[in-house]
Each structure stands twice: as structure tokens, then as C-alpha cells.
GROMACS .gro file of C-alpha atoms in nm:
model
  503
    1UNK     CA    1  -8.801   8.494   5.420
    2UNK     CA    2  -8.884   8.341   5.083
    3UNK     CA    3  -8.762   7.981   5.059
    4UNK     CA    4  -8.707   7.878   4.696
    5UNK     CA    5  -8.607   7.548   4.536
    6UNK     CA    6  -8.234   7.493   4.558
    7UNK     CA    7  -7.999   7.470   4.261
    8UNK     CA    8  -7.903   7.133   4.121
    9UNK     CA    9  -7.538   7.147   4.009
   10UNK     CA   10  -7.494   7.053   3.648
   11UNK     CA   11  -7.290   7.167   3.349
   12UNK     CA   12  -7.368   7.528   3.427
   13UNK     CA   13  -7.202   7.527   3.770
   14UNK     CA   14  -6.838   7.517   3.650
   15UNK     CA   15  -6.920   7.795   3.404
   16UNK     CA   16  -7.074   8.002   3.685
   17UNK     CA   17  -6.761   7.950   3.892
   18UNK     CA   18  -6.540   8.069   3.606
   19UNK     CA   19  -6.757   8.378   3.561
   20UNK     CA   20  -6.745   8.463   3.934
   21UNK     CA   21  -6.366   8.438   3.930
   22UNK     CA   22  -6.343   8.648   3.615
   23UNK     CA   23  -6.559   8.915   3.783
   24UNK     CA   24  -6.329   8.913   4.091
   25UNK     CA   25  -6.621   8.798   4.305
   26UNK     CA   26  -6.370   8.697   4.572
   27UNK     CA   27  -6.293   8.826   4.925
   28UNK     CA   28  -6.011   9.045   4.791
   29UNK     CA   29  -6.220   9.166   4.500
   30UNK     CA   30  -6.511   9.259   4.726
   31UNK     CA   31  -6.290   9.452   4.964
   32UNK     CA   32  -6.131   9.646   4.680
   33UNK     CA   33  -6.461   9.728   4.511
   34UNK     CA   34  -6.676   9.805   4.816
   35UNK     CA   35  -6.414   9.966   5.036
   36UNK     CA   36  -6.346   9.877   5.400
   37UNK     CA   37  -6.655  10.046   5.547
   38UNK     CA   38  -6.914   9.881   5.323
   39UNK     CA   39  -6.724   9.553   5.326
   40UNK     CA   40  -6.722   9.542   5.708
   41UNK     CA   41  -7.090   9.637   5.721
   42UNK     CA   42  -7.176   9.356   5.481
   43UNK     CA   43  -6.997   9.110   5.709
   44UNK     CA   44  -7.228   9.230   5.988
   45UNK     CA   45  -7.532   9.168   5.769
   46UNK     CA   46  -7.589   9.537   5.685
   47UNK     CA   47  -7.645   9.594   5.313
   48UNK     CA   48  -7.713   9.966   5.278
   49UNK     CA   49  -7.346  10.077   5.257
   50UNK     CA   50  -7.280   9.819   4.984
   51UNK     CA   51  -7.585   9.931   4.789
   52UNK     CA   52  -7.458  10.289   4.810
   53UNK     CA   53  -7.108  10.187   4.701
   54UNK     CA   54  -7.246  10.011   4.392
   55UNK     CA   55  -7.484  10.288   4.287
   56UNK     CA   56  -7.468  10.337   3.910
   57UNK     CA   57  -7.233  10.040   3.855
   58UNK     CA   58  -7.365   9.779   3.611
   59UNK     CA   59  -7.042   9.583   3.573
   60UNK     CA   60  -7.005   9.208   3.629
   61UNK     CA   61  -6.884   9.233   3.991
   62UNK     CA   62  -7.163   9.474   4.087
   63UNK     CA   63  -7.419   9.242   3.927
   64UNK     CA   64  -7.286   8.940   4.118
   65UNK     CA   65  -7.288   9.131   4.447
   66UNK     CA   66  -7.645   9.251   4.397
   67UNK     CA   67  -7.767   8.904   4.305
   68UNK     CA   68  -7.580   8.679   4.544
   69UNK     CA   69  -7.506   8.898   4.847
   70UNK     CA   70  -7.766   9.173   4.853
   71UNK     CA   71  -8.067   8.969   4.741
   72UNK     CA   72  -8.160   9.218   4.472
   73UNK     CA   73  -8.299   9.150   4.126
   74UNK     CA   74  -8.086   9.250   3.828
   75UNK     CA   75  -8.198   9.341   3.477
   76UNK     CA   76  -8.170   9.054   3.231
   77UNK     CA   77  -7.934   9.244   3.001
   78UNK     CA   78  -7.704   9.340   3.291
   79UNK     CA   79  -7.692   8.982   3.422
   80UNK     CA   80  -7.633   8.849   3.071
   81UNK     CA   81  -7.316   9.054   3.050
   82UNK     CA   82  -7.187   8.922   3.383
   83UNK     CA   83  -7.281   8.554   3.403
   84UNK     CA   84  -7.349   8.249   3.184
   85UNK     CA   85  -7.718   8.327   3.223
   86UNK     CA   86  -7.886   8.034   3.053
   87UNK     CA   87  -7.656   7.785   3.227
   88UNK     CA   88  -7.716   7.946   3.567
   89UNK     CA   89  -8.091   7.936   3.504
   90UNK     CA   90  -8.077   7.572   3.396
   91UNK     CA   91  -7.892   7.468   3.713
   92UNK     CA   92  -8.124   7.678   3.929
   93UNK     CA   93  -7.879   7.936   4.063
   94UNK     CA   94  -8.102   8.207   3.915
   95UNK     CA   95  -8.470   8.240   3.832
   96UNK     CA   96  -8.626   8.474   3.577
   97UNK     CA   97  -8.894   8.723   3.680
   98UNK     CA   98  -9.004   8.917   3.372
   99UNK     CA   99  -8.715   9.126   3.247
  100UNK     CA  100  -8.512   9.059   3.560
  101UNK     CA  101  -8.338   8.769   3.730
  102UNK     CA  102  -8.275   8.699   4.096
  103UNK     CA  103  -8.063   8.447   4.282
  104UNK     CA  104  -8.220   8.152   4.461
  105UNK     CA  105  -7.941   8.134   4.722
  106UNK     CA  106  -7.682   8.351   4.893
  107UNK     CA  107  -7.334   8.289   4.752
  108UNK     CA  108  -7.057   8.441   4.962
  109UNK     CA  109  -6.690   8.449   4.858
  110UNK     CA  110  -6.474   8.265   5.108
  111UNK     CA  111  -6.102   8.224   5.173
  112UNK     CA  112  -5.937   8.101   5.491
  113UNK     CA  113  -5.613   7.916   5.549
  114UNK     CA  114  -5.565   7.655   5.281
  115UNK     CA  115  -5.903   7.737   5.120
  116UNK     CA  116  -5.918   8.003   4.847
  117UNK     CA  117  -6.137   8.076   4.545
  118UNK     CA  118  -6.434   7.925   4.727
  119UNK     CA  119  -6.794   8.025   4.797
  120UNK     CA  120  -7.030   7.941   5.082
  121UNK     CA  121  -7.386   7.876   4.969
  122UNK     CA  122  -7.672   7.945   5.210
  123UNK     CA  123  -8.024   8.078   5.227
  124UNK     CA  124  -8.071   8.448   5.149
  125UNK     CA  125  -7.958   8.649   5.449
  126UNK     CA  126  -7.619   8.484   5.438
  127UNK     CA  127  -7.475   8.545   5.782
  128UNK     CA  128  -7.614   8.492   6.132
  129UNK     CA  129  -7.586   8.868   6.186
  130UNK     CA  130  -7.827   8.925   5.900
  131UNK     CA  131  -8.077   8.663   6.003
  132UNK     CA  132  -8.260   8.834   6.287
  133UNK     CA  133  -8.601   8.850   6.127
  134UNK     CA  134  -8.916   8.720   6.288
  135UNK     CA  135  -9.090   8.447   6.094
  136UNK     CA  136  -8.768   8.288   5.971
  137UNK     CA  137  -8.829   7.926   5.863
  138UNK     CA  138  -8.706   7.669   6.114
  139UNK     CA  139  -8.490   7.493   5.854
  140UNK     CA  140  -8.313   7.806   5.729
  141UNK     CA  141  -7.944   7.747   5.654
  142UNK     CA  142  -7.706   8.029   5.741
  143UNK     CA  143  -7.365   8.098   5.595
  144UNK     CA  144  -7.019   8.131   5.745
  145UNK     CA  145  -7.030   8.343   6.061
  146UNK     CA  146  -6.771   8.408   6.327
  147UNK     CA  147  -6.816   8.068   6.491
  148UNK     CA  148  -6.751   7.888   6.162
  149UNK     CA  149  -6.435   8.089   6.104
  150UNK     CA  150  -6.314   8.025   6.459
  151UNK     CA  151  -6.361   7.649   6.430
  152UNK     CA  152  -6.193   7.636   6.090
  153UNK     CA  153  -5.891   7.822   6.227
  154UNK     CA  154  -5.874   7.600   6.536
  155UNK     CA  155  -5.870   7.272   6.348
  156UNK     CA  156  -5.530   7.113   6.267
  157UNK     CA  157  -5.479   7.064   5.895
  158UNK     CA  158  -5.244   6.768   5.897
  159UNK     CA  159  -5.337   6.502   5.640
  160UNK     CA  160  -5.577   6.238   5.776
  161UNK     CA  161  -5.756   5.937   5.637
  162UNK     CA  162  -6.111   5.989   5.761
  163UNK     CA  163  -6.284   6.307   5.882
  164UNK     CA  164  -6.635   6.378   6.008
  165UNK     CA  165  -6.808   6.717   5.996
  166UNK     CA  166  -7.094   6.674   6.242
  167UNK     CA  167  -7.365   6.935   6.189
  168UNK     CA  168  -7.225   7.066   5.863
  169UNK     CA  169  -7.476   7.346   5.798
  170UNK     CA  170  -7.365   7.524   5.481
  171UNK     CA  171  -7.054   7.305   5.459
  172UNK     CA  172  -6.778   7.537   5.582
  173UNK     CA  173  -6.590   7.273   5.781
  174UNK     CA  174  -6.637   7.010   5.512
  175UNK     CA  175  -6.490   7.255   5.258
  176UNK     CA  176  -6.173   7.264   5.466
  177UNK     CA  177  -6.169   6.894   5.552
  178UNK     CA  178  -6.188   6.764   5.193
  179UNK     CA  179  -5.855   6.934   5.125
  180UNK     CA  180  -5.659   6.729   5.379
  181UNK     CA  181  -5.869   6.418   5.444
  182UNK     CA  182  -5.893   6.123   5.208
  183UNK     CA  183  -6.259   6.062   5.301
  184UNK     CA  184  -6.502   6.316   5.451
  185UNK     CA  185  -6.850   6.255   5.587
  186UNK     CA  186  -7.078   6.551   5.660
  187UNK     CA  187  -7.395   6.510   5.867
  188UNK     CA  188  -7.687   6.730   5.964
  189UNK     CA  189  -8.040   6.688   6.098
  190UNK     CA  190  -8.159   6.936   5.835
  191UNK     CA  191  -8.179   6.790   5.482
  192UNK     CA  192  -8.175   7.143   5.341
  193UNK     CA  193  -7.836   7.198   5.508
  194UNK     CA  194  -7.698   6.888   5.340
  195UNK     CA  195  -7.811   7.026   5.004
  196UNK     CA  196  -7.641   7.357   5.081
  197UNK     CA  197  -7.320   7.181   5.178
  198UNK     CA  198  -7.319   6.992   4.849
  199UNK     CA  199  -7.368   7.323   4.663
  200UNK     CA  200  -7.081   7.484   4.855
  201UNK     CA  201  -6.849   7.199   4.757
  202UNK     CA  202  -6.966   7.189   4.396
  203UNK     CA  203  -6.939   7.562   4.330
  204UNK     CA  204  -6.599   7.572   4.504
  205UNK     CA  205  -6.471   7.289   4.281
  206UNK     CA  206  -6.389   7.087   4.595
  207UNK     CA  207  -6.388   6.709   4.627
  208UNK     CA  208  -6.728   6.574   4.730
  209UNK     CA  209  -6.819   6.457   5.081
  210UNK     CA  210  -7.048   6.173   5.183
  211UNK     CA  211  -7.366   6.338   5.314
  212UNK     CA  212  -7.571   6.174   5.590
  213UNK     CA  213  -7.890   6.296   5.756
  214UNK     CA  214  -7.943   6.249   6.131
  215UNK     CA  215  -7.862   6.367   6.482
  216UNK     CA  216  -7.527   6.346   6.659
  217UNK     CA  217  -7.351   6.020   6.571
  218UNK     CA  218  -7.659   5.828   6.455
  219UNK     CA  219  -7.581   5.862   6.080
  220UNK     CA  220  -7.232   5.712   6.129
  221UNK     CA  221  -7.308   5.459   6.403
  222UNK     CA  222  -7.170   5.172   6.193
  223UNK     CA  223  -6.887   5.363   6.024
  224UNK     CA  224  -6.517   5.297   6.090
  225UNK     CA  225  -6.356   5.538   6.338
  226UNK     CA  226  -6.243   5.884   6.233
  227UNK     CA  227  -5.906   6.052   6.258
  228UNK     CA  228  -6.073   6.393   6.287
  229UNK     CA  229  -6.416   6.501   6.406
  230UNK     CA  230  -6.516   6.867   6.381
  231UNK     CA  231  -6.842   7.020   6.492
  232UNK     CA  232  -6.999   7.362   6.516
  233UNK     CA  233  -7.314   7.216   6.676
  234UNK     CA  234  -7.647   7.385   6.752
  235UNK     CA  235  -7.517   7.476   7.096
  236UNK     CA  236  -7.761   7.750   7.199
  237UNK     CA  237  -7.907   7.678   7.544
  238UNK     CA  238  -8.267   7.776   7.475
  239UNK     CA  239  -8.572   7.685   7.684
  240UNK     CA  240  -8.803   7.421   7.545
  241UNK     CA  241  -9.094   7.663   7.547
  242UNK     CA  242  -8.904   7.943   7.370
  243UNK     CA  243  -9.081   7.858   7.047
  244UNK     CA  244  -8.779   7.940   6.831
  245UNK     CA  245  -8.702   7.587   6.714
  246UNK     CA  246  -8.431   7.707   6.476
  247UNK     CA  247  -8.243   7.404   6.347
  248UNK     CA  248  -7.912   7.583   6.294
  249UNK     CA  249  -7.882   7.687   6.660
  250UNK     CA  250  -8.128   7.493   6.884
  251UNK     CA  251  -8.027   7.134   6.950
  252UNK     CA  252  -8.357   7.024   7.100
  253UNK     CA  253  -8.207   6.885   7.422
  254UNK     CA  254  -8.237   7.037   7.768
  255UNK     CA  255  -7.967   7.278   7.883
  256UNK     CA  256  -7.621   7.194   7.752
  257UNK     CA  257  -7.698   6.825   7.715
  258UNK     CA  258  -7.630   6.826   7.340
  259UNK     CA  259  -7.272   6.948   7.384
  260UNK     CA  260  -7.214   6.710   7.673
  261UNK     CA  261  -7.347   6.415   7.470
  262UNK     CA  262  -7.130   6.510   7.174
  263UNK     CA  263  -6.819   6.514   7.394
  264UNK     CA  264  -6.903   6.193   7.580
  265UNK     CA  265  -6.989   5.994   7.267
  266UNK     CA  266  -6.706   6.118   7.046
  267UNK     CA  267  -6.458   5.872   7.198
  268UNK     CA  268  -6.655   5.582   7.048
  269UNK     CA  269  -6.595   5.721   6.700
  270UNK     CA  270  -6.231   5.832   6.720
  271UNK     CA  271  -5.939   5.625   6.596
  272UNK     CA  272  -5.638   5.601   6.826
  273UNK     CA  273  -5.470   5.941   6.821
  274UNK     CA  274  -5.775   6.100   6.656
  275UNK     CA  275  -5.889   6.451   6.742
  276UNK     CA  276  -6.235   6.589   6.808
  277UNK     CA  277  -6.251   6.968   6.776
  278UNK     CA  278  -6.575   7.145   6.859
  279UNK     CA  279  -6.730   7.469   6.978
  280UNK     CA  280  -6.962   7.465   7.277
  281UNK     CA  281  -7.177   7.660   7.519
  282UNK     CA  282  -7.216   7.530   7.871
  283UNK     CA  283  -7.413   7.613   8.181
  284UNK     CA  284  -7.227   7.754   8.479
  285UNK     CA  285  -7.429   7.639   8.776
  286UNK     CA  286  -7.454   7.807   9.114
  287UNK     CA  287  -7.235   7.631   9.370
  288UNK     CA  288  -7.039   7.427   9.111
  289UNK     CA  289  -6.693   7.487   8.968
  290UNK     CA  290  -6.746   7.508   8.593
  291UNK     CA  291  -6.400   7.365   8.535
  292UNK     CA  292  -6.481   7.050   8.729
  293UNK     CA  293  -6.817   7.022   8.555
  294UNK     CA  294  -6.659   7.039   8.209
  295UNK     CA  295  -6.379   6.803   8.305
  296UNK     CA  296  -6.649   6.554   8.404
  297UNK     CA  297  -6.770   6.546   8.042
  298UNK     CA  298  -6.441   6.403   7.914
  299UNK     CA  299  -6.468   6.031   7.832
  300UNK     CA  300  -6.209   5.783   7.966
  301UNK     CA  301  -5.898   5.736   7.754
  302UNK     CA  302  -5.911   6.087   7.610
  303UNK     CA  303  -5.684   6.383   7.669
  304UNK     CA  304  -5.871   6.713   7.663
  305UNK     CA  305  -5.800   7.081   7.626
  306UNK     CA  306  -6.101   7.296   7.715
  307UNK     CA  307  -6.079   7.674   7.682
  308UNK     CA  308  -6.341   7.924   7.795
  309UNK     CA  309  -6.319   8.231   7.572
  310UNK     CA  310  -6.614   8.424   7.712
  311UNK     CA  311  -6.898   8.409   7.960
  312UNK     CA  312  -7.230   8.592   7.971
  313UNK     CA  313  -7.475   8.625   8.254
  314UNK     CA  314  -7.813   8.468   8.185
  315UNK     CA  315  -7.978   8.802   8.100
  316UNK     CA  316  -7.716   8.891   7.838
  317UNK     CA  317  -7.737   8.541   7.695
  318UNK     CA  318  -8.116   8.548   7.665
  319UNK     CA  319  -8.106   8.891   7.499
  320UNK     CA  320  -7.845   8.775   7.246
  321UNK     CA  321  -8.049   8.482   7.119
  322UNK     CA  322  -8.388   8.653   7.140
  323UNK     CA  323  -8.242   8.918   6.909
  324UNK     CA  324  -8.103   8.645   6.685
  325UNK     CA  325  -8.456   8.507   6.648
  326UNK     CA  326  -8.588   8.854   6.568
  327UNK     CA  327  -8.828   8.861   6.864
  328UNK     CA  328  -8.716   9.210   6.966
  329UNK     CA  329  -8.874   9.341   6.645
  330UNK     CA  330  -9.217   9.197   6.712
  331UNK     CA  331  -9.482   9.239   6.980
  332UNK     CA  332  -9.320   9.385   7.297
  333UNK     CA  333  -9.544   9.177   7.521
  334UNK     CA  334  -9.444   8.857   7.340
  335UNK     CA  335  -9.078   8.954   7.367
  336UNK     CA  336  -9.107   9.014   7.742
  337UNK     CA  337  -9.290   8.686   7.791
  338UNK     CA  338  -9.022   8.496   7.599
  339UNK     CA  339  -8.745   8.678   7.792
  340UNK     CA  340  -8.909   8.582   8.124
  341UNK     CA  341  -8.933   8.222   8.004
  342UNK     CA  342  -8.559   8.205   7.942
  343UNK     CA  343  -8.481   8.350   8.284
  344UNK     CA  344  -8.727   8.117   8.459
  345UNK     CA  345  -8.573   7.810   8.301
  346UNK     CA  346  -8.220   7.919   8.389
  347UNK     CA  347  -8.331   7.986   8.746
  348UNK     CA  348  -8.493   7.642   8.772
  349UNK     CA  349  -8.156   7.484   8.685
  350UNK     CA  350  -7.960   7.728   8.907
  351UNK     CA  351  -7.767   7.860   8.605
  352UNK     CA  352  -7.594   8.190   8.677
  353UNK     CA  353  -7.399   8.228   8.351
  354UNK     CA  354  -7.319   8.058   8.021
  355UNK     CA  355  -6.965   7.986   7.905
  356UNK     CA  356  -6.849   7.997   7.541
  357UNK     CA  357  -6.540   7.825   7.414
  358UNK     CA  358  -6.382   7.528   7.248
  359UNK     CA  359  -6.329   7.168   7.348
  360UNK     CA  360  -6.057   6.952   7.197
  361UNK     CA  361  -6.034   6.579   7.266
  362UNK     CA  362  -5.766   6.335   7.162
  363UNK     CA  363  -5.813   5.961   7.185
  364UNK     CA  364  -5.482   5.877   7.353
  365UNK     CA  365  -5.588   5.558   7.528
  366UNK     CA  366  -5.379   5.671   7.824
  367UNK     CA  367  -5.456   5.540   8.170
  368UNK     CA  368  -5.348   5.885   8.296
  369UNK     CA  369  -5.519   6.121   8.052
  370UNK     CA  370  -5.445   6.491   8.072
  371UNK     CA  371  -5.747   6.720   8.107
  372UNK     CA  372  -5.664   7.091   8.097
  373UNK     CA  373  -5.954   7.331   8.155
  374UNK     CA  374  -5.869   7.700   8.149
  375UNK     CA  375  -6.016   8.045   8.116
  376UNK     CA  376  -5.844   8.239   7.839
  377UNK     CA  377  -6.041   8.548   7.727
  378UNK     CA  378  -5.724   8.714   7.596
  379UNK     CA  379  -5.610   8.762   7.238
  380UNK     CA  380  -5.478   8.463   7.042
  381UNK     CA  381  -5.313   8.441   6.702
  382UNK     CA  382  -5.527   8.250   6.456
  383UNK     CA  383  -5.500   8.003   6.297
  384UNK     CA  384  -5.441   7.787   6.604
  385UNK     CA  385  -5.443   7.445   6.443
  386UNK     CA  386  -5.068   7.397   6.485
  387UNK     CA  387  -5.094   7.517   6.846
  388UNK     CA  388  -5.354   7.247   6.912
  389UNK     CA  389  -5.128   6.979   6.765
  390UNK     CA  390  -4.830   7.115   6.957
  391UNK     CA  391  -5.024   7.110   7.285
  392UNK     CA  392  -5.087   6.736   7.261
  393UNK     CA  393  -4.736   6.661   7.132
  394UNK     CA  394  -4.592   6.830   7.441
  395UNK     CA  395  -4.830   6.634   7.663
  396UNK     CA  396  -4.688   6.311   7.520
  397UNK     CA  397  -4.335   6.433   7.580
  398UNK     CA  398  -4.402   6.527   7.943
  399UNK     CA  399  -4.617   6.227   8.028
  400UNK     CA  400  -4.336   5.978   7.976
  401UNK     CA  401  -4.060   6.178   8.151
  402UNK     CA  402  -3.995   6.239   8.517
  403UNK     CA  403  -3.805   6.546   8.637
  404UNK     CA  404  -3.469   6.373   8.600
  405UNK     CA  405  -3.545   6.293   8.237
  406UNK     CA  406  -3.649   6.654   8.177
  407UNK     CA  407  -3.308   6.771   8.295
  408UNK     CA  408  -3.140   6.524   8.061
  409UNK     CA  409  -3.298   6.697   7.758
  410UNK     CA  410  -3.191   6.988   7.539
  411UNK     CA  411  -3.443   7.268   7.475
  412UNK     CA  412  -3.492   7.563   7.243
  413UNK     CA  413  -3.689   7.879   7.305
  414UNK     CA  414  -4.007   7.873   7.095
  415UNK     CA  415  -4.027   8.111   6.801
  416UNK     CA  416  -4.159   8.452   6.898
  417UNK     CA  417  -4.099   8.428   7.274
  418UNK     CA  418  -3.965   8.754   7.415
  419UNK     CA  419  -3.856   8.865   7.760
  420UNK     CA  420  -3.996   9.177   7.925
  421UNK     CA  421  -3.847   9.340   8.235
  422UNK     CA  422  -4.043   9.579   8.454
  423UNK     CA  423  -3.889   9.800   8.717
  424UNK     CA  424  -3.808  10.154   8.820
  425UNK     CA  425  -3.591  10.347   8.570
  426UNK     CA  426  -3.224  10.315   8.660
  427UNK     CA  427  -3.282  10.029   8.906
  428UNK     CA  428  -3.009   9.764   8.912
  429UNK     CA  429  -3.253   9.473   8.909
  430UNK     CA  430  -3.601   9.450   8.754
  431UNK     CA  431  -3.904   9.401   8.978
  432UNK     CA  432  -4.059   9.152   8.737
  433UNK     CA  433  -3.934   8.936   8.451
  434UNK     CA  434  -4.199   8.807   8.210
  435UNK     CA  435  -4.176   8.568   7.916
  436UNK     CA  436  -4.435   8.648   7.651
  437UNK     CA  437  -4.542   8.458   7.340
  438UNK     CA  438  -4.612   8.651   7.023
  439UNK     CA  439  -4.772   8.353   6.846
  440UNK     CA  440  -5.036   8.093   6.921
  441UNK     CA  441  -5.205   8.140   7.258
  442UNK     CA  442  -4.988   8.448   7.326
  443UNK     CA  443  -4.939   8.354   7.689
  444UNK     CA  444  -4.729   8.543   7.943
  445UNK     CA  445  -4.556   8.389   8.244
  446UNK     CA  446  -4.366   8.552   8.530
  447UNK     CA  447  -4.010   8.429   8.579
  448UNK     CA  448  -3.754   8.446   8.854
  449UNK     CA  449  -3.383   8.496   8.792
  450UNK     CA  450  -3.310   8.125   8.758
  451UNK     CA  451  -3.595   8.033   8.522
  452UNK     CA  452  -3.545   8.347   8.309
  453UNK     CA  453  -3.172   8.280   8.280
  454UNK     CA  454  -3.243   7.918   8.193
  455UNK     CA  455  -3.495   8.005   7.920
  456UNK     CA  456  -3.258   8.260   7.768
  457UNK     CA  457  -2.981   8.000   7.747
  458UNK     CA  458  -3.187   7.734   7.568
  459UNK     CA  459  -3.051   7.715   7.215
  460UNK     CA  460  -3.049   7.335   7.183
  461UNK     CA  461  -2.677   7.288   7.248
  462UNK     CA  462  -2.664   7.210   7.621
  463UNK     CA  463  -2.852   6.969   7.843
  464UNK     CA  464  -3.089   7.137   8.087
  465UNK     CA  465  -2.880   7.006   8.376
  466UNK     CA  466  -2.564   7.170   8.237
  467UNK     CA  467  -2.741   7.506   8.203
  468UNK     CA  468  -2.862   7.484   8.562
  469UNK     CA  469  -2.514   7.401   8.686
  470UNK     CA  470  -2.376   7.708   8.507
  471UNK     CA  471  -2.649   7.929   8.658
  472UNK     CA  472  -2.579   7.789   9.004
  473UNK     CA  473  -2.212   7.875   8.964
  474UNK     CA  474  -2.291   8.232   8.854
  475UNK     CA  475  -2.534   8.291   9.140
  476UNK     CA  476  -2.341   8.107   9.406
  477UNK     CA  477  -2.626   7.861   9.454
  478UNK     CA  478  -2.618   7.490   9.530
  479UNK     CA  479  -2.660   7.308   9.195
  480UNK     CA  480  -2.825   7.008   9.362
  481UNK     CA  481  -3.090   7.235   9.511
  482UNK     CA  482  -3.155   7.407   9.178
  483UNK     CA  483  -3.193   7.075   9.001
  484UNK     CA  484  -3.429   6.940   9.267
  485UNK     CA  485  -3.671   7.231   9.225
  486UNK     CA  486  -3.646   7.275   8.850
  487UNK     CA  487  -3.943   7.057   8.763
  488UNK     CA  488  -4.188   7.299   8.926
  489UNK     CA  489  -4.113   7.567   8.666
  490UNK     CA  490  -3.958   7.372   8.378
  491UNK     CA  491  -4.256   7.141   8.327
  492UNK     CA  492  -4.509   7.432   8.289
  493UNK     CA  493  -4.275   7.616   8.051
  494UNK     CA  494  -4.270   7.311   7.825
  495UNK     CA  495  -4.641   7.236   7.864
  496UNK     CA  496  -4.740   7.591   7.768
  497UNK     CA  497  -4.503   7.601   7.473
  498UNK     CA  498  -4.241   7.853   7.586
  499UNK     CA  499  -3.969   7.587   7.559
  500UNK     CA  500  -3.959   7.302   7.308
  501UNK     CA  501  -3.751   6.986   7.312
  502UNK     CA  502  -3.463   7.027   7.066
  503UNK     CA  503  -3.484   6.810   6.760
   0.00000   0.00000   0.00000
């Protein structure tokens, strides 16, 4: 990969932005012009379908796509009709090569949640899926891949005072944070990444962030605490002798120590009530419960919600990241040697698999913090930021109420919860009753007659105790007995968001 000097935003950058918008160089514009097949292929890092779709087109959008997404040179006269050419050359977005120009960086249209009309600036290659080429420079900066999008959709977007994007890369999380935080700091160990993040913010006409170079929390060791910390860290668990040394993915610490250190140390930098939202990989060790191991990372005084979305055995994991580094395209003997090195190091640490997921911490200061660790490989409805906030709000509600207080509360059924009944056709009673969420985590929970009847009656008008008394009367049950056992099913229904306290 050819590494070129980076642009330096100046007067030409706002003009370039205006030209990109005028050309419909946006996510919607790309989809319409390229079509779904070429558009999807481009997201996977495959350029040939897009090149075919643009064949013969010399319009402004085609020129921008060739320059900024496909890494192709464009004739001077064609580029002149599409972009403010002299201004883009002056600021360094383009360089001239004879009668042609080429882009110095990848510029990818981006829109997600509250962010629109934005662009992510990265090194040519753009996405992690496109970066599997041997000989890639260690300090290469990649664009917005699936992990970046997942983290952005997970993060609550309530207004905050101070936010920290730790390991900013091309600046995706900072681009979101500056829209709802009064002050944003973005850090990275790679100075080239900090430059890319500043370009992303400048071209997207976003408020600036304070940029700090360094590892983990070192650059902000003396800073006031943050209300929000987000991190898509270099979480790949690669052996020290792998030789990859890719800054965007390899943290430089043994095993999953980087993720553990990030979790453990975050509490020292969170304001009371502050959230830390991060993605992580972790080792699943032979003879250890991975849930207990992850729970042991949580610092005192913090509530935590840890979700495993996927796991891979060590062979699958090694293959994934060897391909990412492009080693499968080189010398077969070198590939096999590297593969064996990964497996040997996993075996030495008794690692049988690697888990992927997210970790959310909240600095509650509670002497009885809640730590929920769960495996949830099923579909969810993104964005999940409001679900994250709701999870901790319900924890606060439940933590200060015993079962008697729960029964003295009115509840409503959460939006989108439906009831499913399963049984033989024509049967008088169903074999199973299931409550299912159509939003957020999209959970499903089996109910009995009492709990299903209770949930269906929750419209915010009656106390829980009154609903139970009415159900007891209908079923001929002892109301005292129903009340005594209600906490065992009512508390989980509230915790998981099927029922919400009425306003």
C-alpha cells in the first residue's frame, strides 16, 4: 500500500464538502447509482462490481467514487467538472500526476443514527474487509467497518458534558460523540489515526475534538472524569511472535489483557453515573466459566452488562486474523508457520475459544453492584443505545425495592411485546405461552397462566397487587400465595424490559 502525505484542512475543505453533497456522494446516492449488488460488494471491500457499474460514466458522482472509494486516477478535465480541483489540491485531498489526479485518502460516505451528510476518512483500502494485503504498513488507518457501526449503534446518545473516544482510529465514534457531548477527547497510539480523525470531523463539518496520543488512559490521566467513554480497541488476541504488529487491531499486550485493563481502569475515569461502552474479545479458558472470568474484570462500584454475541474456536479465530493480515496470500510455508504459532500460544494458555461481544459499565457507586453476563447470539434491533440506558434505569428501580414494593407499583407492557401461544389445533389450553419483544434485545420468555394474565392486564391503571388478587379470584387460587411467589417472575420481567413501571 502506498502511504501518502495526509491532507491539511483549509479553505478548500468546505468547498470539497459542498461538491460531494452536490454530486450525491452520500450513502443514499451511492446505493441509487451503483445498485444493491455493487453497493453491497463495495461494503465488503470488493471493487470490481462498482467499476463495472460506472463504466462509461464521467459524471461528478462517478468521478468521486473512482477517486475516493475505488482508488483510481481520474482525468484532470473529468475531475475539474466534478470537484473544486485547485482547492482540493491545495488542501492535499488530491495530487496531480500528469494529466490525471488521484486521491490521497479514502473518503467514504457515512450516515448512522443522528449522523448524516458525513464522511469517514481513512487510508486507501477503506474497510477492514478490503485491507487483507500482505505488506500493509503497521500504522495503516482503516475506515468504518462492522465493529465501528455496532459500537455506534450501542452507545446511548443522551446529552453529556464530557466524552472520551479511546482508540479513535478514523474517528467514527468521535463523529457521533461531538453531536451530543459538550467536550470530546479522542485518543490513539497511532498519530496517523489522530490525523485521520481530525480529517473525518473537518470534512463532515462536525465540531472538533481534543486529540491526544497515547495508550489506554495515559493521555487523559490528569483529566476530569467523563460522563461517557466509548472504545473500539485493538482487541485482537494475537501471539507476540505473529509478526503482524498492526496498530488498528493488535494491542501489544498478552492475551486479552488489553481489554481487561481497559475495563478495570475505566472506573477511575468515569463520573458518577457515567457509562463506559466498549467492544471486546476475550479468552475462554479450559476449566473456567467464561462468565465468572468476565465478571471478575468489573471494578468495584460499577454495574455491568456483558453480552457475548459470538464465539469462535481457536482455529477459526486464527484463520480470521491471518486472512485479515493477508498472510494467506503469501508463502504457504510462512502461513502454516504463523498458523501453528497462534495455536501453540493458545494451547500454552489453555484457551479453547475466543468470545466476541460488548461490555457496558456504569459507575453507580453501589455497594451491591449488578453484574449481568449473558450469551445472546440472537438477533437484536439496532440501534440499542436506548435499550442500554433502559437496562440500567430498571436496575435502579429494582435495586431499591423489595417484593412488597414491587407489588405496590403500577406497570405497563413495553411497546412491541406480543404474546404467542403454542399448542395442538383445537386444544382448549395452549401448551406454551411466550412473551416476545419486537424491539431492543428481542427477548422471549415462557409464561405460565398467572404471569401471562398479569402481563396482559398491565396498562398502568391498577397496582400489581390488585391485578394478582383479580387473577386469584378468577382461578380460584389463594391471593396470599400468589403474592408471595410473584417476585420470582415479576422481577425478571421488569429487569428484561417486558414490563415497565408506569409513569
